[in-house]
PDB file of C-alpha atoms in Angstrom:
ATOM      1  CA  UNK A   1     -53.753 -43.614 -21.318  1.00 96.00           C
ATOM      2  CA  UNK A   2     -51.863 -44.365 -17.915  1.00 97.00           C
ATOM      3  CA  UNK A   3     -49.451 -41.910 -16.115  1.00 97.00           C
ATOM      4  CA  UNK A   4     -47.816 -42.057 -12.373  1.00 97.00           C
ATOM      5  CA  UNK A   5     -48.225 -38.452 -10.521  1.00 97.00           C
ATOM      6  CA  UNK A   6     -45.871 -37.811  -7.757  1.00 97.00           C
ATOM      7  CA  UNK A   7     -47.220 -35.798  -5.680  1.00 96.00           C
ATOM      8  CA  UNK A   8     -51.309 -35.294  -3.960  1.00 95.00           C
ATOM      9  CA  UNK A   9     -52.066 -32.483  -2.707  1.00 92.00           C
ATOM     10  CA  UNK A  10     -53.939 -29.711  -3.742  1.00 90.00           C
ATOM     11  CA  UNK A  11     -52.828 -29.302  -7.129  1.00 94.00           C
ATOM     12  CA  UNK A  12     -51.969 -32.617  -7.952  1.00 95.00           C
ATOM     13  CA  UNK A  13     -54.696 -34.572  -6.546  1.00 96.00           C
ATOM     14  CA  UNK A  14     -57.190 -32.508  -8.104  1.00 96.00           C
ATOM     15  CA  UNK A  15     -55.123 -33.215 -11.254  1.00 97.00           C
ATOM     16  CA  UNK A  16     -55.202 -36.295 -10.902  1.00 97.00           C
ATOM     17  CA  UNK A  17     -59.014 -36.881 -10.777  1.00 96.00           C
ATOM     18  CA  UNK A  18     -59.269 -35.118 -13.570  1.00 97.00           C
ATOM     19  CA  UNK A  19     -57.917 -37.060 -15.715  1.00 97.00           C
ATOM     20  CA  UNK A  20     -59.636 -40.275 -14.208  1.00 96.00           C
ATOM     21  CA  UNK A  21     -62.503 -38.630 -14.530  1.00 95.00           C
ATOM     22  CA  UNK A  22     -61.452 -38.338 -18.636  1.00 96.00           C
ATOM     23  CA  UNK A  23     -60.748 -42.043 -18.615  1.00 96.00           C
ATOM     24  CA  UNK A  24     -57.288 -42.028 -18.044  1.00 96.00           C
ATOM     25  CA  UNK A  25     -55.515 -44.096 -15.283  1.00 96.00           C
ATOM     26  CA  UNK A  26     -53.267 -41.892 -12.646  1.00 96.00           C
ATOM     27  CA  UNK A  27     -51.312 -44.071 -10.266  1.00 96.00           C
ATOM     28  CA  UNK A  28     -50.316 -41.362  -7.537  1.00 96.00           C
ATOM     29  CA  UNK A  29     -47.454 -41.067  -4.291  1.00 96.00           C
ATOM     30  CA  UNK A  30     -47.650 -38.959  -1.922  1.00 94.00           C
ATOM     31  CA  UNK A  31     -44.833 -38.975   0.762  1.00 92.00           C
ATOM     32  CA  UNK A  32     -47.851 -38.446   3.307  1.00 94.00           C
ATOM     33  CA  UNK A  33     -50.116 -41.419   4.149  1.00 94.00           C
ATOM     34  CA  UNK A  34     -52.869 -39.060   4.757  1.00 95.00           C
ATOM     35  CA  UNK A  35     -52.719 -37.309   0.935  1.00 95.00           C
ATOM     36  CA  UNK A  36     -52.577 -40.984  -0.659  1.00 95.00           C
ATOM     37  CA  UNK A  37     -56.004 -42.364   1.422  1.00 94.00           C
ATOM     38  CA  UNK A  38     -57.885 -39.153   0.442  1.00 94.00           C
ATOM     39  CA  UNK A  39     -56.522 -39.551  -3.320  1.00 94.00           C
ATOM     40  CA  UNK A  40     -57.295 -43.072  -3.192  1.00 93.00           C
ATOM     41  CA  UNK A  41     -60.729 -41.711  -1.973  1.00 92.00           C
ATOM     42  CA  UNK A  42     -61.536 -39.943  -5.246  1.00 90.00           C
ATOM     43  CA  UNK A  43     -60.385 -42.722  -7.571  1.00 88.00           C
ATOM     44  CA  UNK A  44     -56.950 -42.558  -7.744  1.00 92.00           C
ATOM     45  CA  UNK A  45     -54.824 -45.325  -7.189  1.00 94.00           C
ATOM     46  CA  UNK A  46     -52.010 -44.136  -4.705  1.00 95.00           C
ATOM     47  CA  UNK A  47     -49.122 -46.516  -3.724  1.00 96.00           C
ATOM     48  CA  UNK A  48     -46.639 -46.070  -0.904  1.00 94.00           C
ATOM     49  CA  UNK A  49     -43.597 -45.365  -3.074  1.00 93.00           C
ATOM     50  CA  UNK A  50     -41.952 -44.100  -6.369  1.00 90.00           C
ATOM     51  CA  UNK A  51     -40.843 -47.624  -6.827  1.00 92.00           C
ATOM     52  CA  UNK A  52     -44.403 -48.700  -6.667  1.00 95.00           C
ATOM     53  CA  UNK A  53     -45.048 -46.427  -9.280  1.00 95.00           C
ATOM     54  CA  UNK A  54     -42.754 -47.190 -11.466  1.00 95.00           C
ATOM     55  CA  UNK A  55     -43.452 -50.742 -11.054  1.00 95.00           C
ATOM     56  CA  UNK A  56     -47.254 -50.325 -11.146  1.00 96.00           C
ATOM     57  CA  UNK A  57     -46.759 -48.606 -15.205  1.00 96.00           C
ATOM     58  CA  UNK A  58     -45.758 -50.039 -18.467  1.00 94.00           C
ATOM     59  CA  UNK A  59     -43.079 -48.473 -20.131  1.00 89.00           C
ATOM     60  CA  UNK A  60     -42.803 -46.036 -22.186  1.00 96.00           C
ATOM     61  CA  UNK A  61     -43.620 -44.650 -18.855  1.00 97.00           C
ATOM     62  CA  UNK A  62     -45.062 -40.826 -17.900  1.00 98.00           C
ATOM     63  CA  UNK A  63     -44.623 -39.400 -14.445  1.00 98.00           C
ATOM     64  CA  UNK A  64     -45.351 -35.677 -13.860  1.00 98.00           C
ATOM     65  CA  UNK A  65     -44.176 -34.173 -10.915  1.00 98.00           C
ATOM     66  CA  UNK A  66     -46.105 -32.146  -9.031  1.00 96.00           C
ATOM     67  CA  UNK A  67     -43.854 -31.311  -5.919  1.00 94.00           C
ATOM     68  CA  UNK A  68     -42.769 -28.168  -4.739  1.00 92.00           C
ATOM     69  CA  UNK A  69     -40.402 -26.206  -6.660  1.00 92.00           C
ATOM     70  CA  UNK A  70     -36.438 -26.524  -6.075  1.00 93.00           C
ATOM     71  CA  UNK A  71     -34.626 -28.878  -3.672  1.00 94.00           C
ATOM     72  CA  UNK A  72     -38.045 -31.692  -3.845  1.00 94.00           C
ATOM     73  CA  UNK A  73     -37.698 -31.786  -7.604  1.00 96.00           C
ATOM     74  CA  UNK A  74     -34.168 -32.745  -7.981  1.00 96.00           C
ATOM     75  CA  UNK A  75     -34.500 -35.675  -4.506  1.00 95.00           C
ATOM     76  CA  UNK A  76     -37.374 -36.923  -6.752  1.00 94.00           C
ATOM     77  CA  UNK A  77     -35.241 -36.918  -9.806  1.00 95.00           C
ATOM     78  CA  UNK A  78     -32.365 -38.928  -8.094  1.00 96.00           C
ATOM     79  CA  UNK A  79     -34.774 -41.317  -6.569  1.00 93.00           C
ATOM     80  CA  UNK A  80     -36.111 -41.623  -9.778  1.00 94.00           C
ATOM     81  CA  UNK A  81     -33.614 -42.264 -12.657  1.00 95.00           C
ATOM     82  CA  UNK A  82     -32.025 -45.188 -11.460  1.00 95.00           C
ATOM     83  CA  UNK A  83     -35.420 -46.530 -12.142  1.00 94.00           C
ATOM     84  CA  UNK A  84     -36.469 -45.540 -15.313  1.00 96.00           C
ATOM     85  CA  UNK A  85     -35.208 -46.432 -18.638  1.00 96.00           C
ATOM     86  CA  UNK A  86     -34.708 -44.623 -21.557  1.00 97.00           C
ATOM     87  CA  UNK A  87     -37.875 -44.059 -23.370  1.00 97.00           C
ATOM     88  CA  UNK A  88     -39.823 -43.110 -20.199  1.00 97.00           C
ATOM     89  CA  UNK A  89     -41.114 -39.305 -19.819  1.00 98.00           C
ATOM     90  CA  UNK A  90     -40.622 -37.008 -16.977  1.00 98.00           C
ATOM     91  CA  UNK A  91     -43.118 -33.965 -16.587  1.00 98.00           C
ATOM     92  CA  UNK A  92     -42.475 -30.941 -14.484  1.00 98.00           C
ATOM     93  CA  UNK A  93     -45.394 -29.870 -13.899  1.00 97.00           C
ATOM     94  CA  UNK A  94     -44.624 -27.007 -10.920  1.00 94.00           C
ATOM     95  CA  UNK A  95     -43.767 -23.829 -10.629  1.00 94.00           C
ATOM     96  CA  UNK A  96     -40.080 -24.371 -11.271  1.00 96.00           C
ATOM     97  CA  UNK A  97     -37.510 -22.232 -12.225  1.00 97.00           C
ATOM     98  CA  UNK A  98     -36.621 -22.234 -16.002  1.00 98.00           C
ATOM     99  CA  UNK A  99     -32.478 -22.592 -15.645  1.00 97.00           C
ATOM    100  CA  UNK A 100     -33.032 -25.343 -13.511  1.00 97.00           C
ATOM    101  CA  UNK A 101     -35.384 -26.877 -16.327  1.00 98.00           C
ATOM    102  CA  UNK A 102     -32.839 -26.980 -18.632  1.00 98.00           C
ATOM    103  CA  UNK A 103     -30.269 -28.147 -15.977  1.00 98.00           C
ATOM    104  CA  UNK A 104     -32.938 -30.875 -15.182  1.00 98.00           C
ATOM    105  CA  UNK A 105     -33.659 -31.766 -19.366  1.00 98.00           C
ATOM    106  CA  UNK A 106     -29.819 -31.841 -20.114  1.00 98.00           C
ATOM    107  CA  UNK A 107     -29.343 -34.332 -17.075  1.00 97.00           C
ATOM    108  CA  UNK A 108     -32.345 -36.950 -18.432  1.00 98.00           C
ATOM    109  CA  UNK A 109     -31.513 -36.819 -22.046  1.00 97.00           C
ATOM    110  CA  UNK A 110     -27.787 -38.299 -20.888  1.00 97.00           C
ATOM    111  CA  UNK A 111     -29.997 -41.785 -19.960  1.00 97.00           C
ATOM    112  CA  UNK A 112     -32.194 -41.407 -23.196  1.00 97.00           C
ATOM    113  CA  UNK A 113     -35.117 -39.808 -20.403  1.00 98.00           C
ATOM    114  CA  UNK A 114     -37.352 -37.030 -22.071  1.00 98.00           C
ATOM    115  CA  UNK A 115     -38.674 -34.156 -19.618  1.00 98.00           C
ATOM    116  CA  UNK A 116     -41.024 -31.573 -20.050  1.00 98.00           C
ATOM    117  CA  UNK A 117     -41.725 -28.821 -18.427  1.00 98.00           C
ATOM    118  CA  UNK A 118     -45.219 -27.637 -18.309  1.00 98.00           C
ATOM    119  CA  UNK A 119     -46.130 -24.775 -16.143  1.00 97.00           C
ATOM    120  CA  UNK A 120     -49.863 -24.609 -14.644  1.00 97.00           C
ATOM    121  CA  UNK A 121     -52.183 -22.284 -14.320  1.00 95.00           C
ATOM    122  CA  UNK A 122     -55.623 -22.994 -12.649  1.00 92.00           C
ATOM    123  CA  UNK A 123     -55.331 -23.111  -9.201  1.00 87.00           C
ATOM    124  CA  UNK A 124     -58.109 -24.894  -7.232  1.00 87.00           C
ATOM    125  CA  UNK A 125     -60.650 -24.387  -9.657  1.00 92.00           C
ATOM    126  CA  UNK A 126     -58.652 -26.362 -12.264  1.00 95.00           C
ATOM    127  CA  UNK A 127     -60.417 -29.351 -11.530  1.00 95.00           C
ATOM    128  CA  UNK A 128     -63.726 -28.419 -13.128  1.00 95.00           C
ATOM    129  CA  UNK A 129     -62.592 -25.536 -14.652  1.00 95.00           C
ATOM    130  CA  UNK A 130     -59.481 -27.093 -16.642  1.00 97.00           C
ATOM    131  CA  UNK A 131     -55.932 -25.864 -16.645  1.00 97.00           C
ATOM    132  CA  UNK A 132     -54.038 -23.667 -18.936  1.00 98.00           C
ATOM    133  CA  UNK A 133     -50.917 -25.111 -19.728  1.00 98.00           C
ATOM    134  CA  UNK A 134     -47.768 -24.000 -21.222  1.00 98.00           C
ATOM    135  CA  UNK A 135     -45.146 -26.563 -21.882  1.00 98.00           C
ATOM    136  CA  UNK A 136     -41.605 -26.867 -23.322  1.00 98.00           C
ATOM    137  CA  UNK A 137     -40.117 -29.686 -24.725  1.00 98.00           C
ATOM    138  CA  UNK A 138     -39.454 -32.304 -27.628  1.00 97.00           C
ATOM    139  CA  UNK A 139     -42.028 -31.834 -29.939  1.00 97.00           C
ATOM    140  CA  UNK A 140     -42.294 -35.948 -30.155  1.00 97.00           C
ATOM    141  CA  UNK A 141     -42.679 -36.502 -26.306  1.00 97.00           C
ATOM    142  CA  UNK A 142     -45.106 -33.454 -25.963  1.00 98.00           C
ATOM    143  CA  UNK A 143     -47.647 -35.017 -28.710  1.00 98.00           C
ATOM    144  CA  UNK A 144     -46.915 -38.586 -27.109  1.00 97.00           C
ATOM    145  CA  UNK A 145     -49.137 -37.294 -24.301  1.00 98.00           C
ATOM    146  CA  UNK A 146     -51.469 -34.846 -26.574  1.00 98.00           C
ATOM    147  CA  UNK A 147     -54.623 -37.281 -24.955  1.00 98.00           C
ATOM    148  CA  UNK A 148     -53.486 -36.046 -21.031  1.00 98.00           C
ATOM    149  CA  UNK A 149     -52.604 -32.387 -21.984  1.00 98.00           C
ATOM    150  CA  UNK A 150     -56.071 -32.193 -23.870  1.00 98.00           C
ATOM    151  CA  UNK A 151     -57.968 -34.100 -20.940  1.00 98.00           C
ATOM    152  CA  UNK A 152     -56.642 -31.055 -18.094  1.00 98.00           C
ATOM    153  CA  UNK A 153     -56.654 -28.471 -20.616  1.00 98.00           C
ATOM    154  CA  UNK A 154     -60.275 -26.174 -20.556  1.00 97.00           C
ATOM    155  CA  UNK A 155     -61.212 -27.969 -24.201  1.00 97.00           C
ATOM    156  CA  UNK A 156     -59.287 -30.387 -25.993  1.00 96.00           C
ATOM    157  CA  UNK A 157     -58.075 -27.631 -28.229  1.00 95.00           C
ATOM    158  CA  UNK A 158     -57.544 -24.741 -25.882  1.00 97.00           C
ATOM    159  CA  UNK A 159     -55.747 -23.746 -23.133  1.00 97.00           C
ATOM    160  CA  UNK A 160     -53.190 -25.799 -24.154  1.00 98.00           C
ATOM    161  CA  UNK A 161     -49.645 -25.949 -25.994  1.00 98.00           C
ATOM    162  CA  UNK A 162     -46.483 -26.577 -26.822  1.00 98.00           C
ATOM    163  CA  UNK A 163     -44.565 -23.444 -26.716  1.00 98.00           C
ATOM    164  CA  UNK A 164     -40.874 -24.257 -27.159  1.00 98.00           C
ATOM    165  CA  UNK A 165     -38.461 -26.051 -26.331  1.00 98.00           C
ATOM    166  CA  UNK A 166     -37.003 -27.627 -22.407  1.00 97.00           C
ATOM    167  CA  UNK A 167     -37.217 -24.366 -19.927  1.00 98.00           C
ATOM    168  CA  UNK A 168     -39.722 -22.400 -22.347  1.00 98.00           C
ATOM    169  CA  UNK A 169     -42.848 -23.744 -20.674  1.00 98.00           C
ATOM    170  CA  UNK A 170     -41.328 -23.089 -17.329  1.00 98.00           C
ATOM    171  CA  UNK A 171     -40.586 -19.247 -18.736  1.00 98.00           C
ATOM    172  CA  UNK A 172     -44.146 -18.770 -20.315  1.00 98.00           C
ATOM    173  CA  UNK A 173     -45.316 -19.783 -16.562  1.00 98.00           C
ATOM    174  CA  UNK A 174     -43.095 -16.967 -14.999  1.00 97.00           C
ATOM    175  CA  UNK A 175     -44.441 -14.291 -17.318  1.00 98.00           C
ATOM    176  CA  UNK A 176     -47.603 -15.092 -16.666  1.00 97.00           C
ATOM    177  CA  UNK A 177     -46.753 -15.307 -12.905  1.00 96.00           C
ATOM    178  CA  UNK A 178     -45.302 -11.569 -12.720  1.00 97.00           C
ATOM    179  CA  UNK A 179     -47.931 -10.307 -14.945  1.00 97.00           C
ATOM    180  CA  UNK A 180     -50.487 -11.699 -12.429  1.00 96.00           C
ATOM    181  CA  UNK A 181     -48.986  -9.570  -9.528  1.00 96.00           C
ATOM    182  CA  UNK A 182     -49.087  -6.605 -11.548  1.00 97.00           C
ATOM    183  CA  UNK A 183     -52.776  -7.176 -12.241  1.00 97.00           C
ATOM    184  CA  UNK A 184     -53.930  -7.945  -8.438  1.00 97.00           C
ATOM    185  CA  UNK A 185     -51.777  -4.895  -7.492  1.00 97.00           C
ATOM    186  CA  UNK A 186     -54.326  -2.611  -9.807  1.00 97.00           C
ATOM    187  CA  UNK A 187     -57.318  -4.065  -8.543  1.00 98.00           C
ATOM    188  CA  UNK A 188     -56.221  -4.026  -5.046  1.00 97.00           C
ATOM    189  CA  UNK A 189     -54.656  -0.480  -4.951  1.00 97.00           C
ATOM    190  CA  UNK A 190     -57.956   0.307  -6.920  1.00 97.00           C
ATOM    191  CA  UNK A 191     -60.688  -0.630  -4.550  1.00 97.00           C
ATOM    192  CA  UNK A 192     -58.268   0.454  -1.508  1.00 97.00           C
ATOM    193  CA  UNK A 193     -58.688   4.031  -2.927  1.00 97.00           C
ATOM    194  CA  UNK A 194     -62.553   3.693  -2.847  1.00 97.00           C
ATOM    195  CA  UNK A 195     -63.028   2.096   0.273  1.00 96.00           C
ATOM    196  CA  UNK A 196     -61.015   4.716   1.499  1.00 96.00           C
ATOM    197  CA  UNK A 197     -63.433   7.372   0.399  1.00 97.00           C
ATOM    198  CA  UNK A 198     -65.868   6.904   3.167  1.00 95.00           C
ATOM    199  CA  UNK A 199     -68.345   9.704   2.627  1.00 97.00           C
ATOM    200  CA  UNK A 200     -69.461   8.105  -0.944  1.00 98.00           C
ATOM    201  CA  UNK A 201     -70.055   4.383   1.359  1.00 96.00           C
ATOM    202  CA  UNK A 202     -69.294   2.473  -2.071  1.00 97.00           C
ATOM    203  CA  UNK A 203     -70.211  -1.383  -2.060  1.00 98.00           C
ATOM    204  CA  UNK A 204     -67.103  -2.554  -2.960  1.00 98.00           C
ATOM    205  CA  UNK A 205     -68.718  -5.984  -3.907  1.00 97.00           C
ATOM    206  CA  UNK A 206     -71.701  -4.248  -5.781  1.00 98.00           C
ATOM    207  CA  UNK A 207     -69.186  -2.130  -7.447  1.00 98.00           C
ATOM    208  CA  UNK A 208     -67.244  -5.216  -8.652  1.00 98.00           C
ATOM    209  CA  UNK A 209     -70.252  -6.792  -9.583  1.00 98.00           C
ATOM    210  CA  UNK A 210     -70.896  -3.755 -12.101  1.00 98.00           C
ATOM    211  CA  UNK A 211     -67.010  -4.474 -13.193  1.00 98.00           C
ATOM    212  CA  UNK A 212     -67.799  -8.005 -14.316  1.00 98.00           C
ATOM    213  CA  UNK A 213     -70.736  -7.208 -17.343  1.00 97.00           C
ATOM    214  CA  UNK A 214     -69.311  -5.264 -20.041  1.00 97.00           C
ATOM    215  CA  UNK A 215     -65.980  -3.414 -18.495  1.00 97.00           C
ATOM    216  CA  UNK A 216     -63.121  -3.394 -20.200  1.00 98.00           C
ATOM    217  CA  UNK A 217     -61.560  -4.287 -16.610  1.00 97.00           C
ATOM    218  CA  UNK A 218     -63.128  -7.257 -16.689  1.00 97.00           C
ATOM    219  CA  UNK A 219     -61.238 -10.842 -15.416  1.00 96.00           C
ATOM    220  CA  UNK A 220     -61.165 -13.939 -13.364  1.00 95.00           C
ATOM    221  CA  UNK A 221     -59.042 -12.084 -10.884  1.00 96.00           C
ATOM    222  CA  UNK A 222     -62.424  -9.294 -10.483  1.00 97.00           C
ATOM    223  CA  UNK A 223     -64.558 -12.530 -10.480  1.00 96.00           C
ATOM    224  CA  UNK A 224     -62.939 -13.743  -7.372  1.00 96.00           C
ATOM    225  CA  UNK A 225     -62.015 -10.110  -5.514  1.00 97.00           C
ATOM    226  CA  UNK A 226     -66.101  -9.810  -6.367  1.00 97.00           C
ATOM    227  CA  UNK A 227     -66.346 -13.553  -4.033  1.00 96.00           C
ATOM    228  CA  UNK A 228     -64.206 -12.402  -1.725  1.00 97.00           C
ATOM    229  CA  UNK A 229     -66.065  -9.030  -0.985  1.00 97.00           C
ATOM    230  CA  UNK A 230     -68.898 -10.092  -1.357  1.00 97.00           C
ATOM    231  CA  UNK A 231     -68.674 -12.912   1.764  1.00 96.00           C
ATOM    232  CA  UNK A 232     -66.370 -10.305   3.617  1.00 97.00           C
ATOM    233  CA  UNK A 233     -66.682  -6.382   3.132  1.00 95.00           C
ATOM    234  CA  UNK A 234     -64.318  -5.559   5.102  1.00 93.00           C
ATOM    235  CA  UNK A 235     -61.719  -8.585   4.562  1.00 95.00           C
ATOM    236  CA  UNK A 236     -62.138  -9.108   8.270  1.00 95.00           C
ATOM    237  CA  UNK A 237     -59.404 -11.207   9.725  1.00 95.00           C
ATOM    238  CA  UNK A 238     -57.122 -11.328   7.229  1.00 94.00           C
ATOM    239  CA  UNK A 239     -53.690 -10.423   7.832  1.00 91.00           C
ATOM    240  CA  UNK A 240     -52.526  -7.586   5.626  1.00 90.00           C
ATOM    241  CA  UNK A 241     -49.464 -10.328   4.595  1.00 91.00           C
ATOM    242  CA  UNK A 242     -48.214 -11.197   1.221  1.00 92.00           C
ATOM    243  CA  UNK A 243     -46.264 -13.722   0.359  1.00 90.00           C
ATOM    244  CA  UNK A 244     -44.557 -15.093  -2.602  1.00 88.00           C
ATOM    245  CA  UNK A 245     -43.392 -17.794  -3.886  1.00 82.00           C
ATOM    246  CA  UNK A 246     -40.934 -16.980  -6.477  1.00 90.00           C
ATOM    247  CA  UNK A 247     -42.481 -16.302 -10.040  1.00 94.00           C
ATOM    248  CA  UNK A 248     -42.461 -12.956  -9.487  1.00 95.00           C
ATOM    249  CA  UNK A 249     -38.685 -12.962  -8.668  1.00 96.00           C
ATOM    250  CA  UNK A 250     -37.879 -14.554 -11.321  1.00 97.00           C
ATOM    251  CA  UNK A 251     -39.389 -12.288 -14.069  1.00 97.00           C
ATOM    252  CA  UNK A 252     -38.456  -9.547 -12.056  1.00 97.00           C
ATOM    253  CA  UNK A 253     -34.441 -10.840 -12.022  1.00 97.00           C
ATOM    254  CA  UNK A 254     -34.811 -12.116 -15.853  1.00 97.00           C
ATOM    255  CA  UNK A 255     -36.180  -8.409 -16.992  1.00 97.00           C
ATOM    256  CA  UNK A 256     -33.038  -6.559 -15.665  1.00 97.00           C
ATOM    257  CA  UNK A 257     -31.012  -9.625 -17.603  1.00 98.00           C
ATOM    258  CA  UNK A 258     -32.848  -9.058 -20.626  1.00 97.00           C
ATOM    259  CA  UNK A 259     -32.680  -4.912 -19.742  1.00 98.00           C
ATOM    260  CA  UNK A 260     -36.712  -4.868 -20.271  1.00 98.00           C
ATOM    261  CA  UNK A 261     -38.159  -2.285 -18.488  1.00 98.00           C
ATOM    262  CA  UNK A 262     -40.433  -4.130 -16.185  1.00 97.00           C
ATOM    263  CA  UNK A 263     -41.177  -1.206 -13.712  1.00 97.00           C
ATOM    264  CA  UNK A 264     -45.011  -2.180 -13.055  1.00 97.00           C
ATOM    265  CA  UNK A 265     -44.415  -6.367 -12.295  1.00 97.00           C
ATOM    266  CA  UNK A 266     -41.577  -4.674 -10.337  1.00 97.00           C
ATOM    267  CA  UNK A 267     -43.087  -2.023  -8.379  1.00 97.00           C
ATOM    268  CA  UNK A 268     -45.979  -5.017  -7.394  1.00 96.00           C
ATOM    269  CA  UNK A 269     -43.194  -7.896  -6.317  1.00 96.00           C
ATOM    270  CA  UNK A 270     -42.208  -5.075  -3.755  1.00 94.00           C
ATOM    271  CA  UNK A 271     -45.408  -3.819  -2.795  1.00 92.00           C
ATOM    272  CA  UNK A 272     -45.524  -7.539  -1.695  1.00 93.00           C
ATOM    273  CA  UNK A 273     -42.626  -7.359   0.300  1.00 91.00           C
ATOM    274  CA  UNK A 274     -44.182  -3.821   2.006  1.00 88.00           C
ATOM    275  CA  UNK A 275     -46.629  -5.543   2.838  1.00 89.00           C
ATOM    276  CA  UNK A 276     -44.616  -7.659   5.647  1.00 87.00           C
ATOM    277  CA  UNK A 277     -44.183  -4.542   7.302  1.00 80.00           C
ATOM    278  CA  UNK A 278     -47.709  -2.648   7.335  1.00 67.00           C
ATOM    279  CA  UNK A 279     -51.178  -2.869   7.629  1.00 77.00           C
ATOM    280  CA  UNK A 280     -53.397  -2.042   4.398  1.00 81.00           C
ATOM    281  CA  UNK A 281     -56.581  -2.870   2.798  1.00 88.00           C
ATOM    282  CA  UNK A 282     -55.222  -2.935  -0.558  1.00 87.00           C
ATOM    283  CA  UNK A 283     -52.522  -6.334   1.108  1.00 87.00           C
ATOM    284  CA  UNK A 284     -55.982  -7.707   2.730  1.00 90.00           C
ATOM    285  CA  UNK A 285     -57.429  -8.021  -0.682  1.00 92.00           C
ATOM    286  CA  UNK A 286     -54.454  -9.421  -2.145  1.00 91.00           C
ATOM    287  CA  UNK A 287     -53.793 -12.303   0.518  1.00 92.00           C
ATOM    288  CA  UNK A 288     -57.711 -12.949  -0.024  1.00 94.00           C
ATOM    289  CA  UNK A 289     -57.460 -13.080  -4.200  1.00 93.00           C
ATOM    290  CA  UNK A 290     -54.686 -15.495  -3.630  1.00 93.00           C
ATOM    291  CA  UNK A 291     -56.946 -17.855  -1.521  1.00 93.00           C
ATOM    292  CA  UNK A 292     -59.542 -17.517  -3.842  1.00 93.00           C
ATOM    293  CA  UNK A 293     -57.625 -18.495  -6.807  1.00 93.00           C
ATOM    294  CA  UNK A 294     -55.054 -20.649  -5.315  1.00 91.00           C
ATOM    295  CA  UNK A 295     -56.339 -21.915  -2.282  1.00 91.00           C
ATOM    296  CA  UNK A 296     -53.080 -20.261  -0.272  1.00 90.00           C
ATOM    297  CA  UNK A 297     -53.522 -19.565   3.226  1.00 91.00           C
ATOM    298  CA  UNK A 298     -54.587 -16.655   4.961  1.00 91.00           C
ATOM    299  CA  UNK A 299     -52.070 -15.205   7.508  1.00 89.00           C
ATOM    300  CA  UNK A 300     -55.114 -14.525  10.685  1.00 86.00           C
ATOM    301  CA  UNK A 301     -54.787 -11.370  12.849  1.00 78.00           C
TER     302      UNK A 301
END
């Protein structure tokens, strides 16, 4: 198939390259010239404007937005809309609030343009391992783009699916990230307890490696923790400052609105806020895990 990728940053460029590797044609645009140059070196057709991108694709077009959530998504839509035609599809693969996706879907529907909100998980490992895709939108629009989703997913028949109408994809990804907050916090606290028990002299990287095989707490996050601890056992040089990108806050707010008790997710969010004030080994490990799975920057001491 043919796809336009708007946003050639860490995630967008990797997704575009995975599609090209699977035989699809991708035309990419990024506001930054260095990002366009790097994408072109990876076999992605890079153009200097969204208008050029639209002109390079036959109809009905499929345009994938991989830009930061919030105003950047609306700006892209504002620029694209006058150039799009009925039958085109716009996919938002970022971490947008599902309420924004509902609003954007309604807006594009007035012009006969399909909207797909695609919650995307996989971080910097998605290029080789594939992406988990939680998709919301009209069934016919999703089905038309099945080859794209199949190529991005870990296998053609696993790791992706239409979970419901517009908004459902980003809602599922929001909750996914809320769960991620809780899992990461539990690992970080457990390893901090072991690190504090100095009289045993535990090798935390060794413990993590043992747990990776056969343990009921084995997971990809544990794999990444083992990687980080193996390289830097005391997490030297990592500031105990853990950022949050919004989804955890939205999950907690939604739990409150729905009268659902979510204490683990809520407290893990509060711990991230607290990390910006205090020093702790747990928070250093959280920062290291975010770098491991998503390539997020680490604040240096």
